[in-house]
Tab-separated table of C-alpha atoms in Angstrom:
chain	number	residue	atom	x	y	z
A	1	MET	CA	14.141	34.158	95.559
A	2	LYS	CA	13.123	32.243	98.484
A	3	THR	CA	11.216	35.586	99.850
A	4	LEU	CA	8.439	34.031	97.127
A	5	LEU	CA	7.819	30.819	98.639
A	6	PHE	CA	4.381	30.178	99.863
A	7	ALA	CA	4.146	28.172	103.593
A	8	GLY	CA	0.772	27.692	101.263
A	9	ILE	CA	1.715	24.263	98.807
A	10	THR	CA	-0.254	24.659	96.546
A	11	ALA	CA	-0.493	28.167	95.180
A	12	ALA	CA	2.983	27.347	94.686
A	13	LEU	CA	2.643	24.396	93.146
A	14	THR	CA	0.160	25.400	90.595
A	15	MET	CA	2.759	28.780	89.986
A	16	SER	CA	-0.596	30.559	90.120
A	17	THR	CA	0.767	33.894	90.391
A	18	PRO	CA	2.236	36.517	88.391
A	19	ALA	CA	5.436	36.771	90.552
A	20	LEU	CA	6.324	32.616	90.782
A	21	ALA	CA	5.899	32.593	87.052
A	22	GLN	CA	8.077	35.695	85.898
A	23	GLU	CA	10.428	33.633	88.475
A	24	LEU	CA	10.585	30.419	86.908
A	25	ASN	CA	10.416	32.635	83.233
A	26	GLN	CA	13.647	34.353	84.258
A	27	ALA	CA	14.764	30.983	85.637
A	28	VAL	CA	14.089	29.135	82.606
A	29	ARG	CA	15.892	32.277	80.778
A	30	GLY	CA	18.921	32.828	82.459
A	31	ASP	CA	19.583	28.751	81.368
A	32	MET	CA	19.422	29.682	77.415
A	33	ARG	CA	22.768	30.558	76.881
A	34	ASP	CA	23.678	26.412	78.352
A	35	LEU	CA	20.756	24.281	76.914
A	36	MET	CA	21.887	26.355	73.244
A	37	ALA	CA	24.878	24.665	73.424
A	38	LEU	CA	23.769	21.437	74.688
A	39	TYR	CA	21.001	21.955	71.558
A	40	ARG	CA	23.769	22.990	68.717
A	41	ASP	CA	25.905	20.446	70.068
A	42	LEU	CA	23.127	17.740	70.303
A	43	HIS	CA	21.898	19.053	66.431
A	44	GLN	CA	25.820	18.916	64.917
A	45	HIS	CA	26.090	15.643	66.796
A	46	PRO	CA	22.930	13.254	65.853
A	47	GLU	CA	22.540	9.409	66.799
A	48	LEU	CA	20.062	6.701	64.646
A	49	SER	CA	17.727	5.310	66.828
A	50	MET	CA	18.358	2.632	69.726
A	51	GLN	CA	22.289	4.268	68.959
A	52	GLU	CA	21.939	6.980	71.374
A	53	THR	CA	24.659	6.475	73.128
A	54	ARG	CA	26.723	10.389	73.323
A	55	SER	CA	23.401	11.603	73.451
A	56	ALA	CA	22.689	9.831	76.367
A	57	GLY	CA	25.884	10.131	78.029
A	58	LEU	CA	25.000	13.865	78.139
A	59	LEU	CA	21.623	13.825	79.226
A	60	ALA	CA	22.793	11.591	81.865
A	61	ALA	CA	25.747	13.450	83.364
A	62	GLU	CA	23.336	16.711	83.745
A	63	ALA	CA	21.374	14.505	85.961
A	64	ARG	CA	24.013	13.224	88.087
A	65	ARG	CA	25.273	16.412	88.136
A	66	LEU	CA	21.837	17.396	89.468
A	67	GLY	CA	21.729	15.522	92.241
A	68	PHE	CA	19.019	12.638	89.995
A	69	ASP	CA	19.538	8.650	90.908
A	70	VAL	CA	20.974	8.276	87.648
A	71	THR	CA	20.989	4.628	85.156
A	72	THR	CA	22.178	3.946	81.840
A	73	GLY	CA	21.845	1.503	79.440
A	74	VAL	CA	17.776	0.839	80.214
A	75	GLY	CA	16.142	-0.992	76.887
A	76	GLY	CA	19.358	-0.393	75.264
A	77	THR	CA	20.238	3.514	75.404
A	78	GLY	CA	18.150	4.605	77.423
A	79	VAL	CA	18.344	7.075	80.712
A	80	VAL	CA	16.010	7.700	83.675
A	81	ALA	CA	16.607	9.728	86.310
A	82	VAL	CA	15.244	9.344	89.990
A	83	LEU	CA	14.632	12.347	91.941
A	84	ARG	CA	13.523	11.408	95.244
A	85	ASN	CA	11.547	14.407	96.993
A	86	GLY	CA	9.220	12.889	99.601
A	87	PRO	CA	5.649	11.675	99.871
A	88	GLY	CA	3.352	12.514	96.571
A	89	PRO	CA	2.856	10.539	93.116
A	90	THR	CA	5.736	10.062	91.354
A	91	VAL	CA	5.572	11.376	88.100
A	92	LEU	CA	7.500	10.659	84.377
A	93	LEU	CA	8.556	13.265	82.681
A	94	ARG	CA	10.144	12.038	78.792
A	95	ALA	CA	12.364	13.278	75.874
A	96	ASP	CA	13.387	10.958	72.598
A	97	MET	CA	16.657	10.835	71.481
A	98	ASP	CA	17.242	9.401	68.324
A	99	ALA	CA	17.010	10.957	65.000
A	100	LEU	CA	16.497	10.185	61.411
A	101	PRO	CA	18.414	9.099	58.407
A	102	VAL	CA	18.461	12.233	56.296
A	103	GLU	CA	20.519	14.440	54.112
A	104	GLU	CA	20.464	17.839	56.507
A	105	GLN	CA	19.822	20.692	53.696
A	106	THR	CA	18.863	22.848	56.636
A	107	GLY	CA	21.831	26.187	56.014
A	108	LEU	CA	22.373	25.990	59.653
A	109	PRO	CA	26.041	26.844	60.656
A	110	PHE	CA	26.065	23.933	63.097
A	111	ALA	CA	24.270	21.828	59.897
A	112	SER	CA	24.595	17.888	60.878
A	113	ARG	CA	27.595	15.940	58.819
A	114	ALA	CA	26.841	12.517	60.382
A	115	ARG	CA	26.910	9.206	58.757
A	116	GLY	CA	25.726	6.301	59.590
A	117	THR	CA	23.869	2.606	59.406
A	118	SER	CA	19.888	2.005	60.313
A	119	LEU	CA	19.323	-0.649	62.265
A	120	ALA	CA	18.175	-2.341	58.675
A	121	GLY	CA	21.902	-1.849	57.406
A	122	VAL	CA	20.831	1.609	55.434
A	123	GLU	CA	24.240	3.420	55.222
A	124	SER	CA	23.222	7.276	55.099
A	125	GLY	CA	23.447	11.254	56.429
A	126	ILE	CA	21.387	11.499	59.739
A	127	MET	CA	19.897	14.275	61.148
A	128	HIS	CA	17.512	15.453	64.009
A	129	ALA	CA	14.718	15.826	60.907
A	130	CYS	CA	12.318	15.605	64.119
A	131	GLY	CA	13.856	18.010	66.369
A	132	HIS	CA	14.524	15.565	69.679
A	133	ASP	CA	17.895	17.349	69.942
A	134	THR	CA	14.599	20.369	71.592
A	135	HIS	CA	13.358	17.919	73.353
A	136	MET	CA	16.544	16.824	75.313
A	137	ALA	CA	17.846	20.199	75.818
A	138	ALA	CA	14.323	20.686	77.160
A	139	TRP	CA	15.185	18.267	79.214
A	140	VAL	CA	18.136	18.853	81.300
A	141	GLY	CA	16.246	22.806	81.350
A	142	VAL	CA	13.672	20.955	83.626
A	143	ALA	CA	15.623	19.104	85.374
A	144	ARG	CA	17.716	21.830	86.330
A	145	ARG	CA	14.511	23.849	87.197
A	146	LEU	CA	13.008	21.340	89.245
A	147	ALA	CA	15.768	19.831	90.994
A	148	ALA	CA	16.046	23.344	91.929
A	149	MET	CA	12.890	23.711	93.617
A	150	ARG	CA	12.430	20.811	94.747
A	151	SER	CA	11.635	22.911	97.710
A	152	GLN	CA	7.721	24.394	95.729
A	153	TRP	CA	7.134	20.499	95.661
A	154	SER	CA	6.519	16.438	96.602
A	155	GLY	CA	6.852	13.837	95.139
A	156	THR	CA	8.749	11.407	93.501
A	157	LEU	CA	10.553	12.770	89.312
A	158	VAL	CA	11.280	10.168	87.209
A	159	MET	CA	12.705	11.616	83.420
A	160	ILE	CA	13.859	9.897	81.177
A	161	GLY	CA	15.822	9.379	78.552
A	162	GLN	CA	13.872	7.247	75.610
A	163	PRO	CA	15.469	5.717	72.412
A	164	GLY	CA	13.878	4.433	69.532
A	165	GLU	CA	11.088	6.170	69.472
A	166	GLU	CA	11.024	6.815	64.937
A	167	VAL	CA	11.579	3.544	64.933
A	168	GLY	CA	8.382	2.744	67.321
A	169	LEU	CA	10.773	0.451	70.117
A	170	GLY	CA	12.663	1.519	72.396
A	171	ALA	CA	9.207	2.355	74.974
A	172	LYS	CA	8.485	-1.143	75.056
A	173	ALA	CA	12.032	-1.929	75.033
A	174	MET	CA	12.512	0.184	78.542
A	175	LEU	CA	9.283	-1.252	79.557
A	176	GLU	CA	10.633	-4.373	78.528
A	177	ASP	CA	13.373	-3.646	81.001
A	178	GLY	CA	11.841	-3.382	84.234
A	179	LEU	CA	11.230	1.195	83.489
A	180	PHE	CA	7.725	0.218	86.026
A	181	THR	CA	9.050	-2.376	88.326
A	182	ARG	CA	12.723	-1.994	88.616
A	183	PHE	CA	11.995	2.605	89.721
A	184	PRO	CA	9.291	4.220	90.975
A	185	LYS	CA	5.935	3.160	88.874
A	186	PRO	CA	4.594	6.274	86.975
A	187	SER	CA	1.005	7.518	87.672
A	188	HIS	CA	1.491	10.509	85.458
A	189	VAL	CA	3.173	10.540	82.059
A	190	ILE	CA	3.737	13.452	80.363
A	191	ALA	CA	6.320	14.742	77.101
A	192	PHE	CA	6.206	17.035	74.737
A	193	HIS	CA	6.666	17.121	70.632
A	194	ASP	CA	7.752	20.465	69.095
A	195	SER	CA	5.121	21.556	65.992
A	196	ALA	CA	6.063	21.875	62.823
A	197	MET	CA	2.825	23.445	62.277
A	198	LEU	CA	2.807	26.594	64.862
A	199	PRO	CA	4.932	29.071	65.388
A	200	ALA	CA	7.875	29.282	68.067
A	201	GLY	CA	6.613	29.069	71.200
A	202	VAL	CA	2.191	28.266	70.843
A	203	ILE	CA	1.564	25.024	73.089
A	204	GLY	CA	-0.739	22.698	71.158
A	205	TYR	CA	-2.526	20.175	72.746
A	206	THR	CA	-6.213	17.792	72.156
A	207	VAL	CA	-7.797	15.748	74.230
A	208	GLY	CA	-8.327	12.419	73.997
A	209	PRO	CA	-6.591	10.276	70.764
A	210	THR	CA	-3.805	12.797	69.779
A	211	LEU	CA	-1.541	10.419	67.466
A	212	ALA	CA	-2.645	7.070	65.221
A	213	ASN	CA	-1.965	3.425	65.719
A	214	VAL	CA	0.429	2.883	63.147
A	215	ASP	CA	0.433	-0.691	61.436
A	216	SER	CA	3.148	-1.633	58.735
A	217	VAL	CA	1.416	-4.429	56.422
A	218	ASP	CA	3.363	-6.393	53.222
A	219	ILE	CA	1.337	-7.340	49.974
A	220	LEU	CA	3.825	-10.205	48.413
A	221	VAL	CA	1.731	-10.461	45.319
A	222	ARG	CA	2.210	-13.705	43.120
A	223	GLY	CA	1.202	-14.438	39.629
A	224	VAL	CA	2.275	-16.444	36.541
A	225	GLY	CA	5.874	-14.844	34.919
A	226	GLY	CA	6.302	-15.003	31.508
A	227	HIS	CA	7.324	-12.724	27.924
A	228	GLY	CA	6.110	-10.136	28.117
A	229	ALA	CA	5.008	-10.357	24.510
A	230	SER	CA	2.740	-13.032	25.571
A	231	PRO	CA	0.712	-12.207	27.931
A	232	HIS	CA	-2.131	-14.213	27.475
A	233	THR	CA	0.158	-16.846	28.679
A	234	THR	CA	0.767	-14.850	32.625
A	235	ARG	CA	-0.828	-13.995	35.218
A	236	ASP	CA	0.318	-10.451	35.676
A	237	PRO	CA	1.602	-9.802	39.447
A	238	ILE	CA	2.195	-5.610	37.869
A	239	VAL	CA	-1.384	-5.627	36.520
A	240	LEU	CA	-2.924	-7.632	39.767
A	241	ALA	CA	-1.138	-4.967	42.085
A	242	SER	CA	-2.342	-2.051	40.976
A	243	ARG	CA	-6.589	-3.454	40.969
A	244	ILE	CA	-5.247	-3.588	44.254
A	245	VAL	CA	-3.493	-0.694	45.296
A	246	THR	CA	-7.067	0.686	43.796
A	247	SER	CA	-9.308	-0.946	45.972
A	248	LEU	CA	-7.660	-0.656	48.811
A	249	GLN	CA	-9.219	3.284	48.573
A	250	THR	CA	-12.525	1.825	48.766
A	251	LEU	CA	-11.984	0.728	52.101
A	252	VAL	CA	-11.447	4.645	53.587
A	253	SER	CA	-13.685	5.975	51.176
A	254	ARG	CA	-16.895	2.894	51.647
A	255	GLU	CA	-16.307	1.428	54.510
A	256	LEU	CA	-15.768	3.549	57.053
A	257	ASP	CA	-18.590	5.643	58.616
A	258	PRO	CA	-17.114	9.817	57.038
A	259	LEU	CA	-16.850	10.840	60.815
A	260	ASP	CA	-14.803	8.068	61.573
A	261	SER	CA	-10.500	8.900	60.395
A	262	ALA	CA	-8.252	6.372	59.074
A	263	VAL	CA	-5.719	5.942	56.576
A	264	VAL	CA	-4.372	3.897	54.427
A	265	THR	CA	-1.210	5.214	52.020
A	266	VAL	CA	0.846	3.066	50.178
A	267	GLY	CA	3.994	3.670	50.390
A	268	SER	CA	5.990	1.240	48.270
A	269	PHE	CA	5.284	-0.602	44.918
A	270	HIS	CA	8.357	-2.706	43.280
A	271	GLY	CA	7.815	-5.235	40.686
A	272	GLY	CA	9.616	-7.174	37.543
A	273	THR	CA	13.472	-6.746	36.721
A	274	LYS	CA	14.004	-6.342	32.332
A	275	HIS	CA	11.207	-4.449	29.838
A	276	ASN	CA	9.922	-7.485	28.710
A	277	ILE	CA	9.451	-9.364	30.927
A	278	ILE	CA	6.048	-9.803	33.040
A	279	SER	CA	7.845	-11.179	36.167
A	280	ASP	CA	6.422	-13.694	38.566
A	281	GLU	CA	6.537	-11.455	42.205
A	282	ALA	CA	5.574	-7.280	43.039
A	283	ARG	CA	5.263	-6.338	46.099
A	284	LEU	CA	3.582	-3.172	48.321
A	285	GLN	CA	4.420	-1.625	52.015
A	286	LEU	CA	1.614	-0.465	53.041
A	287	THR	CA	1.161	2.404	56.466
A	288	VAL	CA	-2.018	2.657	58.310
A	289	ARG	CA	-3.552	4.660	60.514
A	290	SER	CA	-6.633	4.752	62.126
A	291	TYR	CA	-7.716	5.825	66.820
A	292	THR	CA	-9.693	2.915	67.884
A	293	PRO	CA	-9.120	-0.249	68.103
A	294	GLU	CA	-12.234	-1.660	66.246
A	295	ILE	CA	-11.212	0.937	62.934
A	296	ARG	CA	-7.625	-0.568	63.078
A	297	ARG	CA	-9.333	-4.470	63.081
A	298	GLN	CA	-11.357	-3.793	60.122
A	299	LEU	CA	-8.627	-1.807	57.732
A	300	LEU	CA	-5.967	-4.577	58.081
A	301	ASP	CA	-9.590	-6.801	58.009
A	302	GLY	CA	-10.118	-5.545	54.561
A	303	ILE	CA	-6.991	-5.209	53.475
A	304	ALA	CA	-6.714	-8.754	53.497
A	305	ARG	CA	-10.287	-9.473	51.849
A	306	ILE	CA	-8.945	-7.021	48.738
A	307	ALA	CA	-6.039	-8.776	48.395
A	308	ARG	CA	-7.941	-11.602	47.951
A	309	GLY	CA	-10.083	-10.368	45.440
A	310	GLU	CA	-8.874	-9.076	43.117
A	311	ALA	CA	-6.167	-11.947	43.180
A	312	ILE	CA	-9.920	-14.713	42.612
A	313	ALA	CA	-10.812	-11.728	39.578
A	314	ALA	CA	-7.621	-12.116	38.393
A	315	GLY	CA	-7.899	-16.431	38.323
A	316	VAL	CA	-4.913	-16.783	40.124
A	317	PRO	CA	-4.431	-19.958	41.157
A	318	GLU	CA	-4.907	-20.932	44.505
A	319	ASP	CA	-1.772	-22.023	45.507
A	320	ARG	CA	-0.645	-18.121	44.631
A	321	MET	CA	-3.018	-16.133	46.600
A	322	PRO	CA	-1.120	-12.868	48.281
A	323	ILE	CA	0.473	-13.105	51.252
A	324	ILE	CA	0.017	-10.214	53.440
A	325	THR	CA	2.582	-9.706	56.185
A	326	THR	CA	1.780	-7.211	58.791
A	327	GLU	CA	4.442	-6.223	61.815
A	328	PRO	CA	3.729	-7.052	65.517
A	329	ASN	CA	4.936	-4.324	66.898
A	330	TYR	CA	2.637	-1.976	65.500
A	331	THR	CA	2.727	1.407	67.068
A	332	PRO	CA	-0.488	2.119	69.641
A	333	ALA	CA	-2.582	5.821	69.719
A	334	THR	CA	-1.402	8.330	72.317
A	335	VAL	CA	-4.330	9.421	73.633
A	336	ASN	CA	-4.606	12.229	76.623
A	337	THR	CA	-6.230	11.305	79.585
A	338	GLU	CA	-9.249	13.953	79.987
A	339	THR	CA	-8.466	14.705	83.457
A	340	LEU	CA	-4.738	15.953	83.004
A	341	THR	CA	-5.016	17.072	80.303
A	342	ARG	CA	-7.782	20.000	80.738
A	343	SER	CA	-5.931	20.569	84.327
A	344	THR	CA	-2.431	21.213	82.561
A	345	ALA	CA	-3.897	23.077	79.362
A	346	ALA	CA	-5.997	25.732	82.094
A	347	ARG	CA	-2.302	25.922	84.218
A	348	PHE	CA	-0.880	26.479	80.847
A	349	ARG	CA	-3.637	29.072	79.834
A	350	GLU	CA	-2.893	31.080	83.288
A	351	HIS	CA	0.730	30.804	82.803
A	352	PHE	CA	2.114	32.435	79.258
A	353	GLY	CA	-1.621	34.014	77.967
A	354	ALA	CA	-4.239	32.439	76.295
A	355	ASP	CA	-2.643	33.077	72.822
A	356	ARG	CA	0.386	30.891	73.722
A	357	VAL	CA	-2.852	27.443	73.699
A	358	ARG	CA	-4.635	26.252	71.931
A	359	GLU	CA	-6.267	23.414	71.066
A	360	VAL	CA	-5.443	21.352	68.415
A	361	ARG	CA	-7.038	18.486	65.472
A	362	PRO	CA	-5.615	15.236	66.239
A	363	ILE	CA	-3.599	14.421	63.951
A	364	MET	CA	-1.926	10.305	62.127
A	365	ALA	CA	1.263	10.355	62.473
A	366	GLY	CA	3.036	7.886	66.052
A	367	GLU	CA	4.105	7.923	68.802
A	368	ASP	CA	5.530	5.105	71.420
A	369	PHE	CA	4.562	7.633	73.870
A	370	SER	CA	1.754	5.130	74.115
A	371	GLN	CA	3.106	2.560	75.011
A	372	TYR	CA	3.406	4.134	78.884
A	373	HIS	CA	-0.193	4.537	79.131
A	374	LEU	CA	-1.271	0.812	77.269
A	375	ALA	CA	1.208	-1.165	79.670
A	376	ASP	CA	-1.434	0.378	82.716
A	377	PRO	CA	-4.120	2.094	81.702
A	378	SER	CA	-4.360	4.005	85.484
A	379	ILE	CA	-0.999	5.995	84.389
A	380	GLU	CA	-3.332	9.692	83.528
A	381	SER	CA	-0.903	10.464	79.648
A	382	LEU	CA	-0.136	13.807	77.948
A	383	ILE	CA	1.360	14.673	75.665
A	384	PHE	CA	1.184	18.561	73.798
A	385	TRP	CA	2.762	19.852	71.156
A	386	VAL	CA	5.125	23.357	71.246
A	387	GLY	CA	5.843	24.858	68.583
A	388	GLY	CA	8.936	25.358	66.156
A	389	VAL	CA	7.965	27.715	62.677
A	390	PRO	CA	10.446	30.820	62.428
A	391	GLN	CA	7.290	33.853	63.341
A	392	ASP	CA	9.036	35.719	60.347
A	393	ARG	CA	8.386	32.314	58.074
A	394	TRP	CA	4.978	31.511	59.778
A	395	GLN	CA	3.745	34.541	58.347
A	396	ALA	CA	5.408	34.488	55.658
A	397	ALA	CA	3.196	31.716	54.709
A	398	ASN	CA	0.175	33.401	56.245
A	399	GLY	CA	0.038	30.391	58.515
A	400	ASP	CA	-0.768	27.994	55.940
A	401	ALA	CA	1.733	25.035	57.365
A	402	THR	CA	1.647	23.328	54.160
A	403	ARG	CA	3.816	25.910	53.002
A	404	LEU	CA	6.358	25.488	55.516
A	405	PRO	CA	9.141	22.658	55.451
A	406	SER	CA	7.591	19.818	58.113
A	407	LEU	CA	8.504	17.189	60.589
A	408	HIS	CA	11.348	14.635	59.319
A	409	SER	CA	11.936	17.492	56.069
A	410	PRO	CA	15.766	17.282	55.657
A	411	PHE	CA	14.572	21.581	55.316
A	412	TRP	CA	13.653	21.194	59.223
A	413	ALA	CA	14.634	23.758	61.585
A	414	PRO	CA	12.824	24.993	64.179
A	415	ASP	CA	13.849	28.247	66.586
A	416	ALA	CA	15.169	26.890	68.465
A	417	GLU	CA	15.474	29.186	71.378
A	418	PRO	CA	12.013	30.716	71.981
A	419	THR	CA	10.982	26.389	71.397
A	420	ILE	CA	12.933	24.999	74.157
A	421	ALA	CA	12.240	28.059	76.338
A	422	THR	CA	8.910	27.246	76.352
A	423	ALA	CA	9.007	23.444	76.408
A	424	THR	CA	10.822	23.713	79.584
A	425	GLU	CA	8.457	26.141	81.360
A	426	ALA	CA	5.499	24.046	80.118
A	427	MET	CA	6.632	20.910	81.572
A	428	VAL	CA	8.064	21.863	84.766
A	429	VAL	CA	4.455	24.274	84.635
A	430	ALA	CA	2.866	20.692	83.995
A	431	ALA	CA	4.949	18.451	86.799
A	432	LEU	CA	4.470	21.522	89.243
A	433	GLY	CA	0.806	21.064	88.442
A	434	VAL	CA	-0.051	17.339	89.706
A	435	PHE	CA	2.339	17.477	92.458
A	436	GLY	CA	0.545	20.579	93.571
A	437	ARG	CA	-3.167	19.072	93.010
A	438	HIS	CA	-1.643	16.534	95.235
């Protein structure tokens, strides 16, 4: 294999020849037995957000074995593995580690039976319903390949196992614990996410806004309670809250430019305790999604205006106006920088073939991977998708993802082997492409 290594470093680093692409593919195939064993282990032993001690230990041990300088406990349970390999850019590769409070229903022979208690104090089953087990397995595969290929690149590689993505806390916690000051600061940050909207082994990417701003908003709707038989003596908060829910729908449909994307969803509505009692209060919980700071501000201001306006229309006293609380730790939109995204997509097409690489639309899900670029906008950033839907299920659904289990579903079971293999190759190609450009 060493005869394939070029003295001309640029040609080698871009993996531009069929021989080099085949070499990488064969090396990843050789790792798959170990990576699949690791995947099944991680799947059977999921850990909730900010509690990923076992998962972090597995990643750290593998990175140490490969010669990385490893630090654990960053931002709680985060792992930072650094491999210095001469002059050049610093590339950060991320895998998120946390699972979800979901009772698994996949029927897999290695299905999770784990249970735990979330940060919110809720006890439940635990499952890798978002596929972060595939992310960690691929992380190990990438670390193995890049460590073995040190003669083909120059620069500094930083690989992190990030906690708490599902609760939007992990990236910020690692940054606050010195990710960019205690360790080499990256010029480029790259990650992937498995996808329930693409067939297994297909890569998807988006240029620009890719995932949304995510705000959580609570509205305490206050009224005047009383007997259900005498509603005229009350100011019914359930009726008022219902009006607020209905009026909130006009924020997107009537106040935003139709070409701007946004979501206002009321996910929870609680009020009252008994059939014949009109309560004092009702509570609404909202998720609010957008792509730009301007639209985000317009939505949040509109929610406050509508809630107050409906309360005034219902005759609620001034001292009983709704109380609106927006969680301060919102997840900012994830934006793929154009230069890195387009150059990497071109390398993907060259490596995998055009039929396995697709430009896809942005989605309204959230991702705290955005925090790394937000911490320093000069950092180039890319997160891409790797399809996980088994080919037979994709074909049976005629490519209609709405007929298939989504991420966060108790039935989500990616076709792990092609997902992990494709992700491992893609992350290596992406990293080498950056090192090669410099």
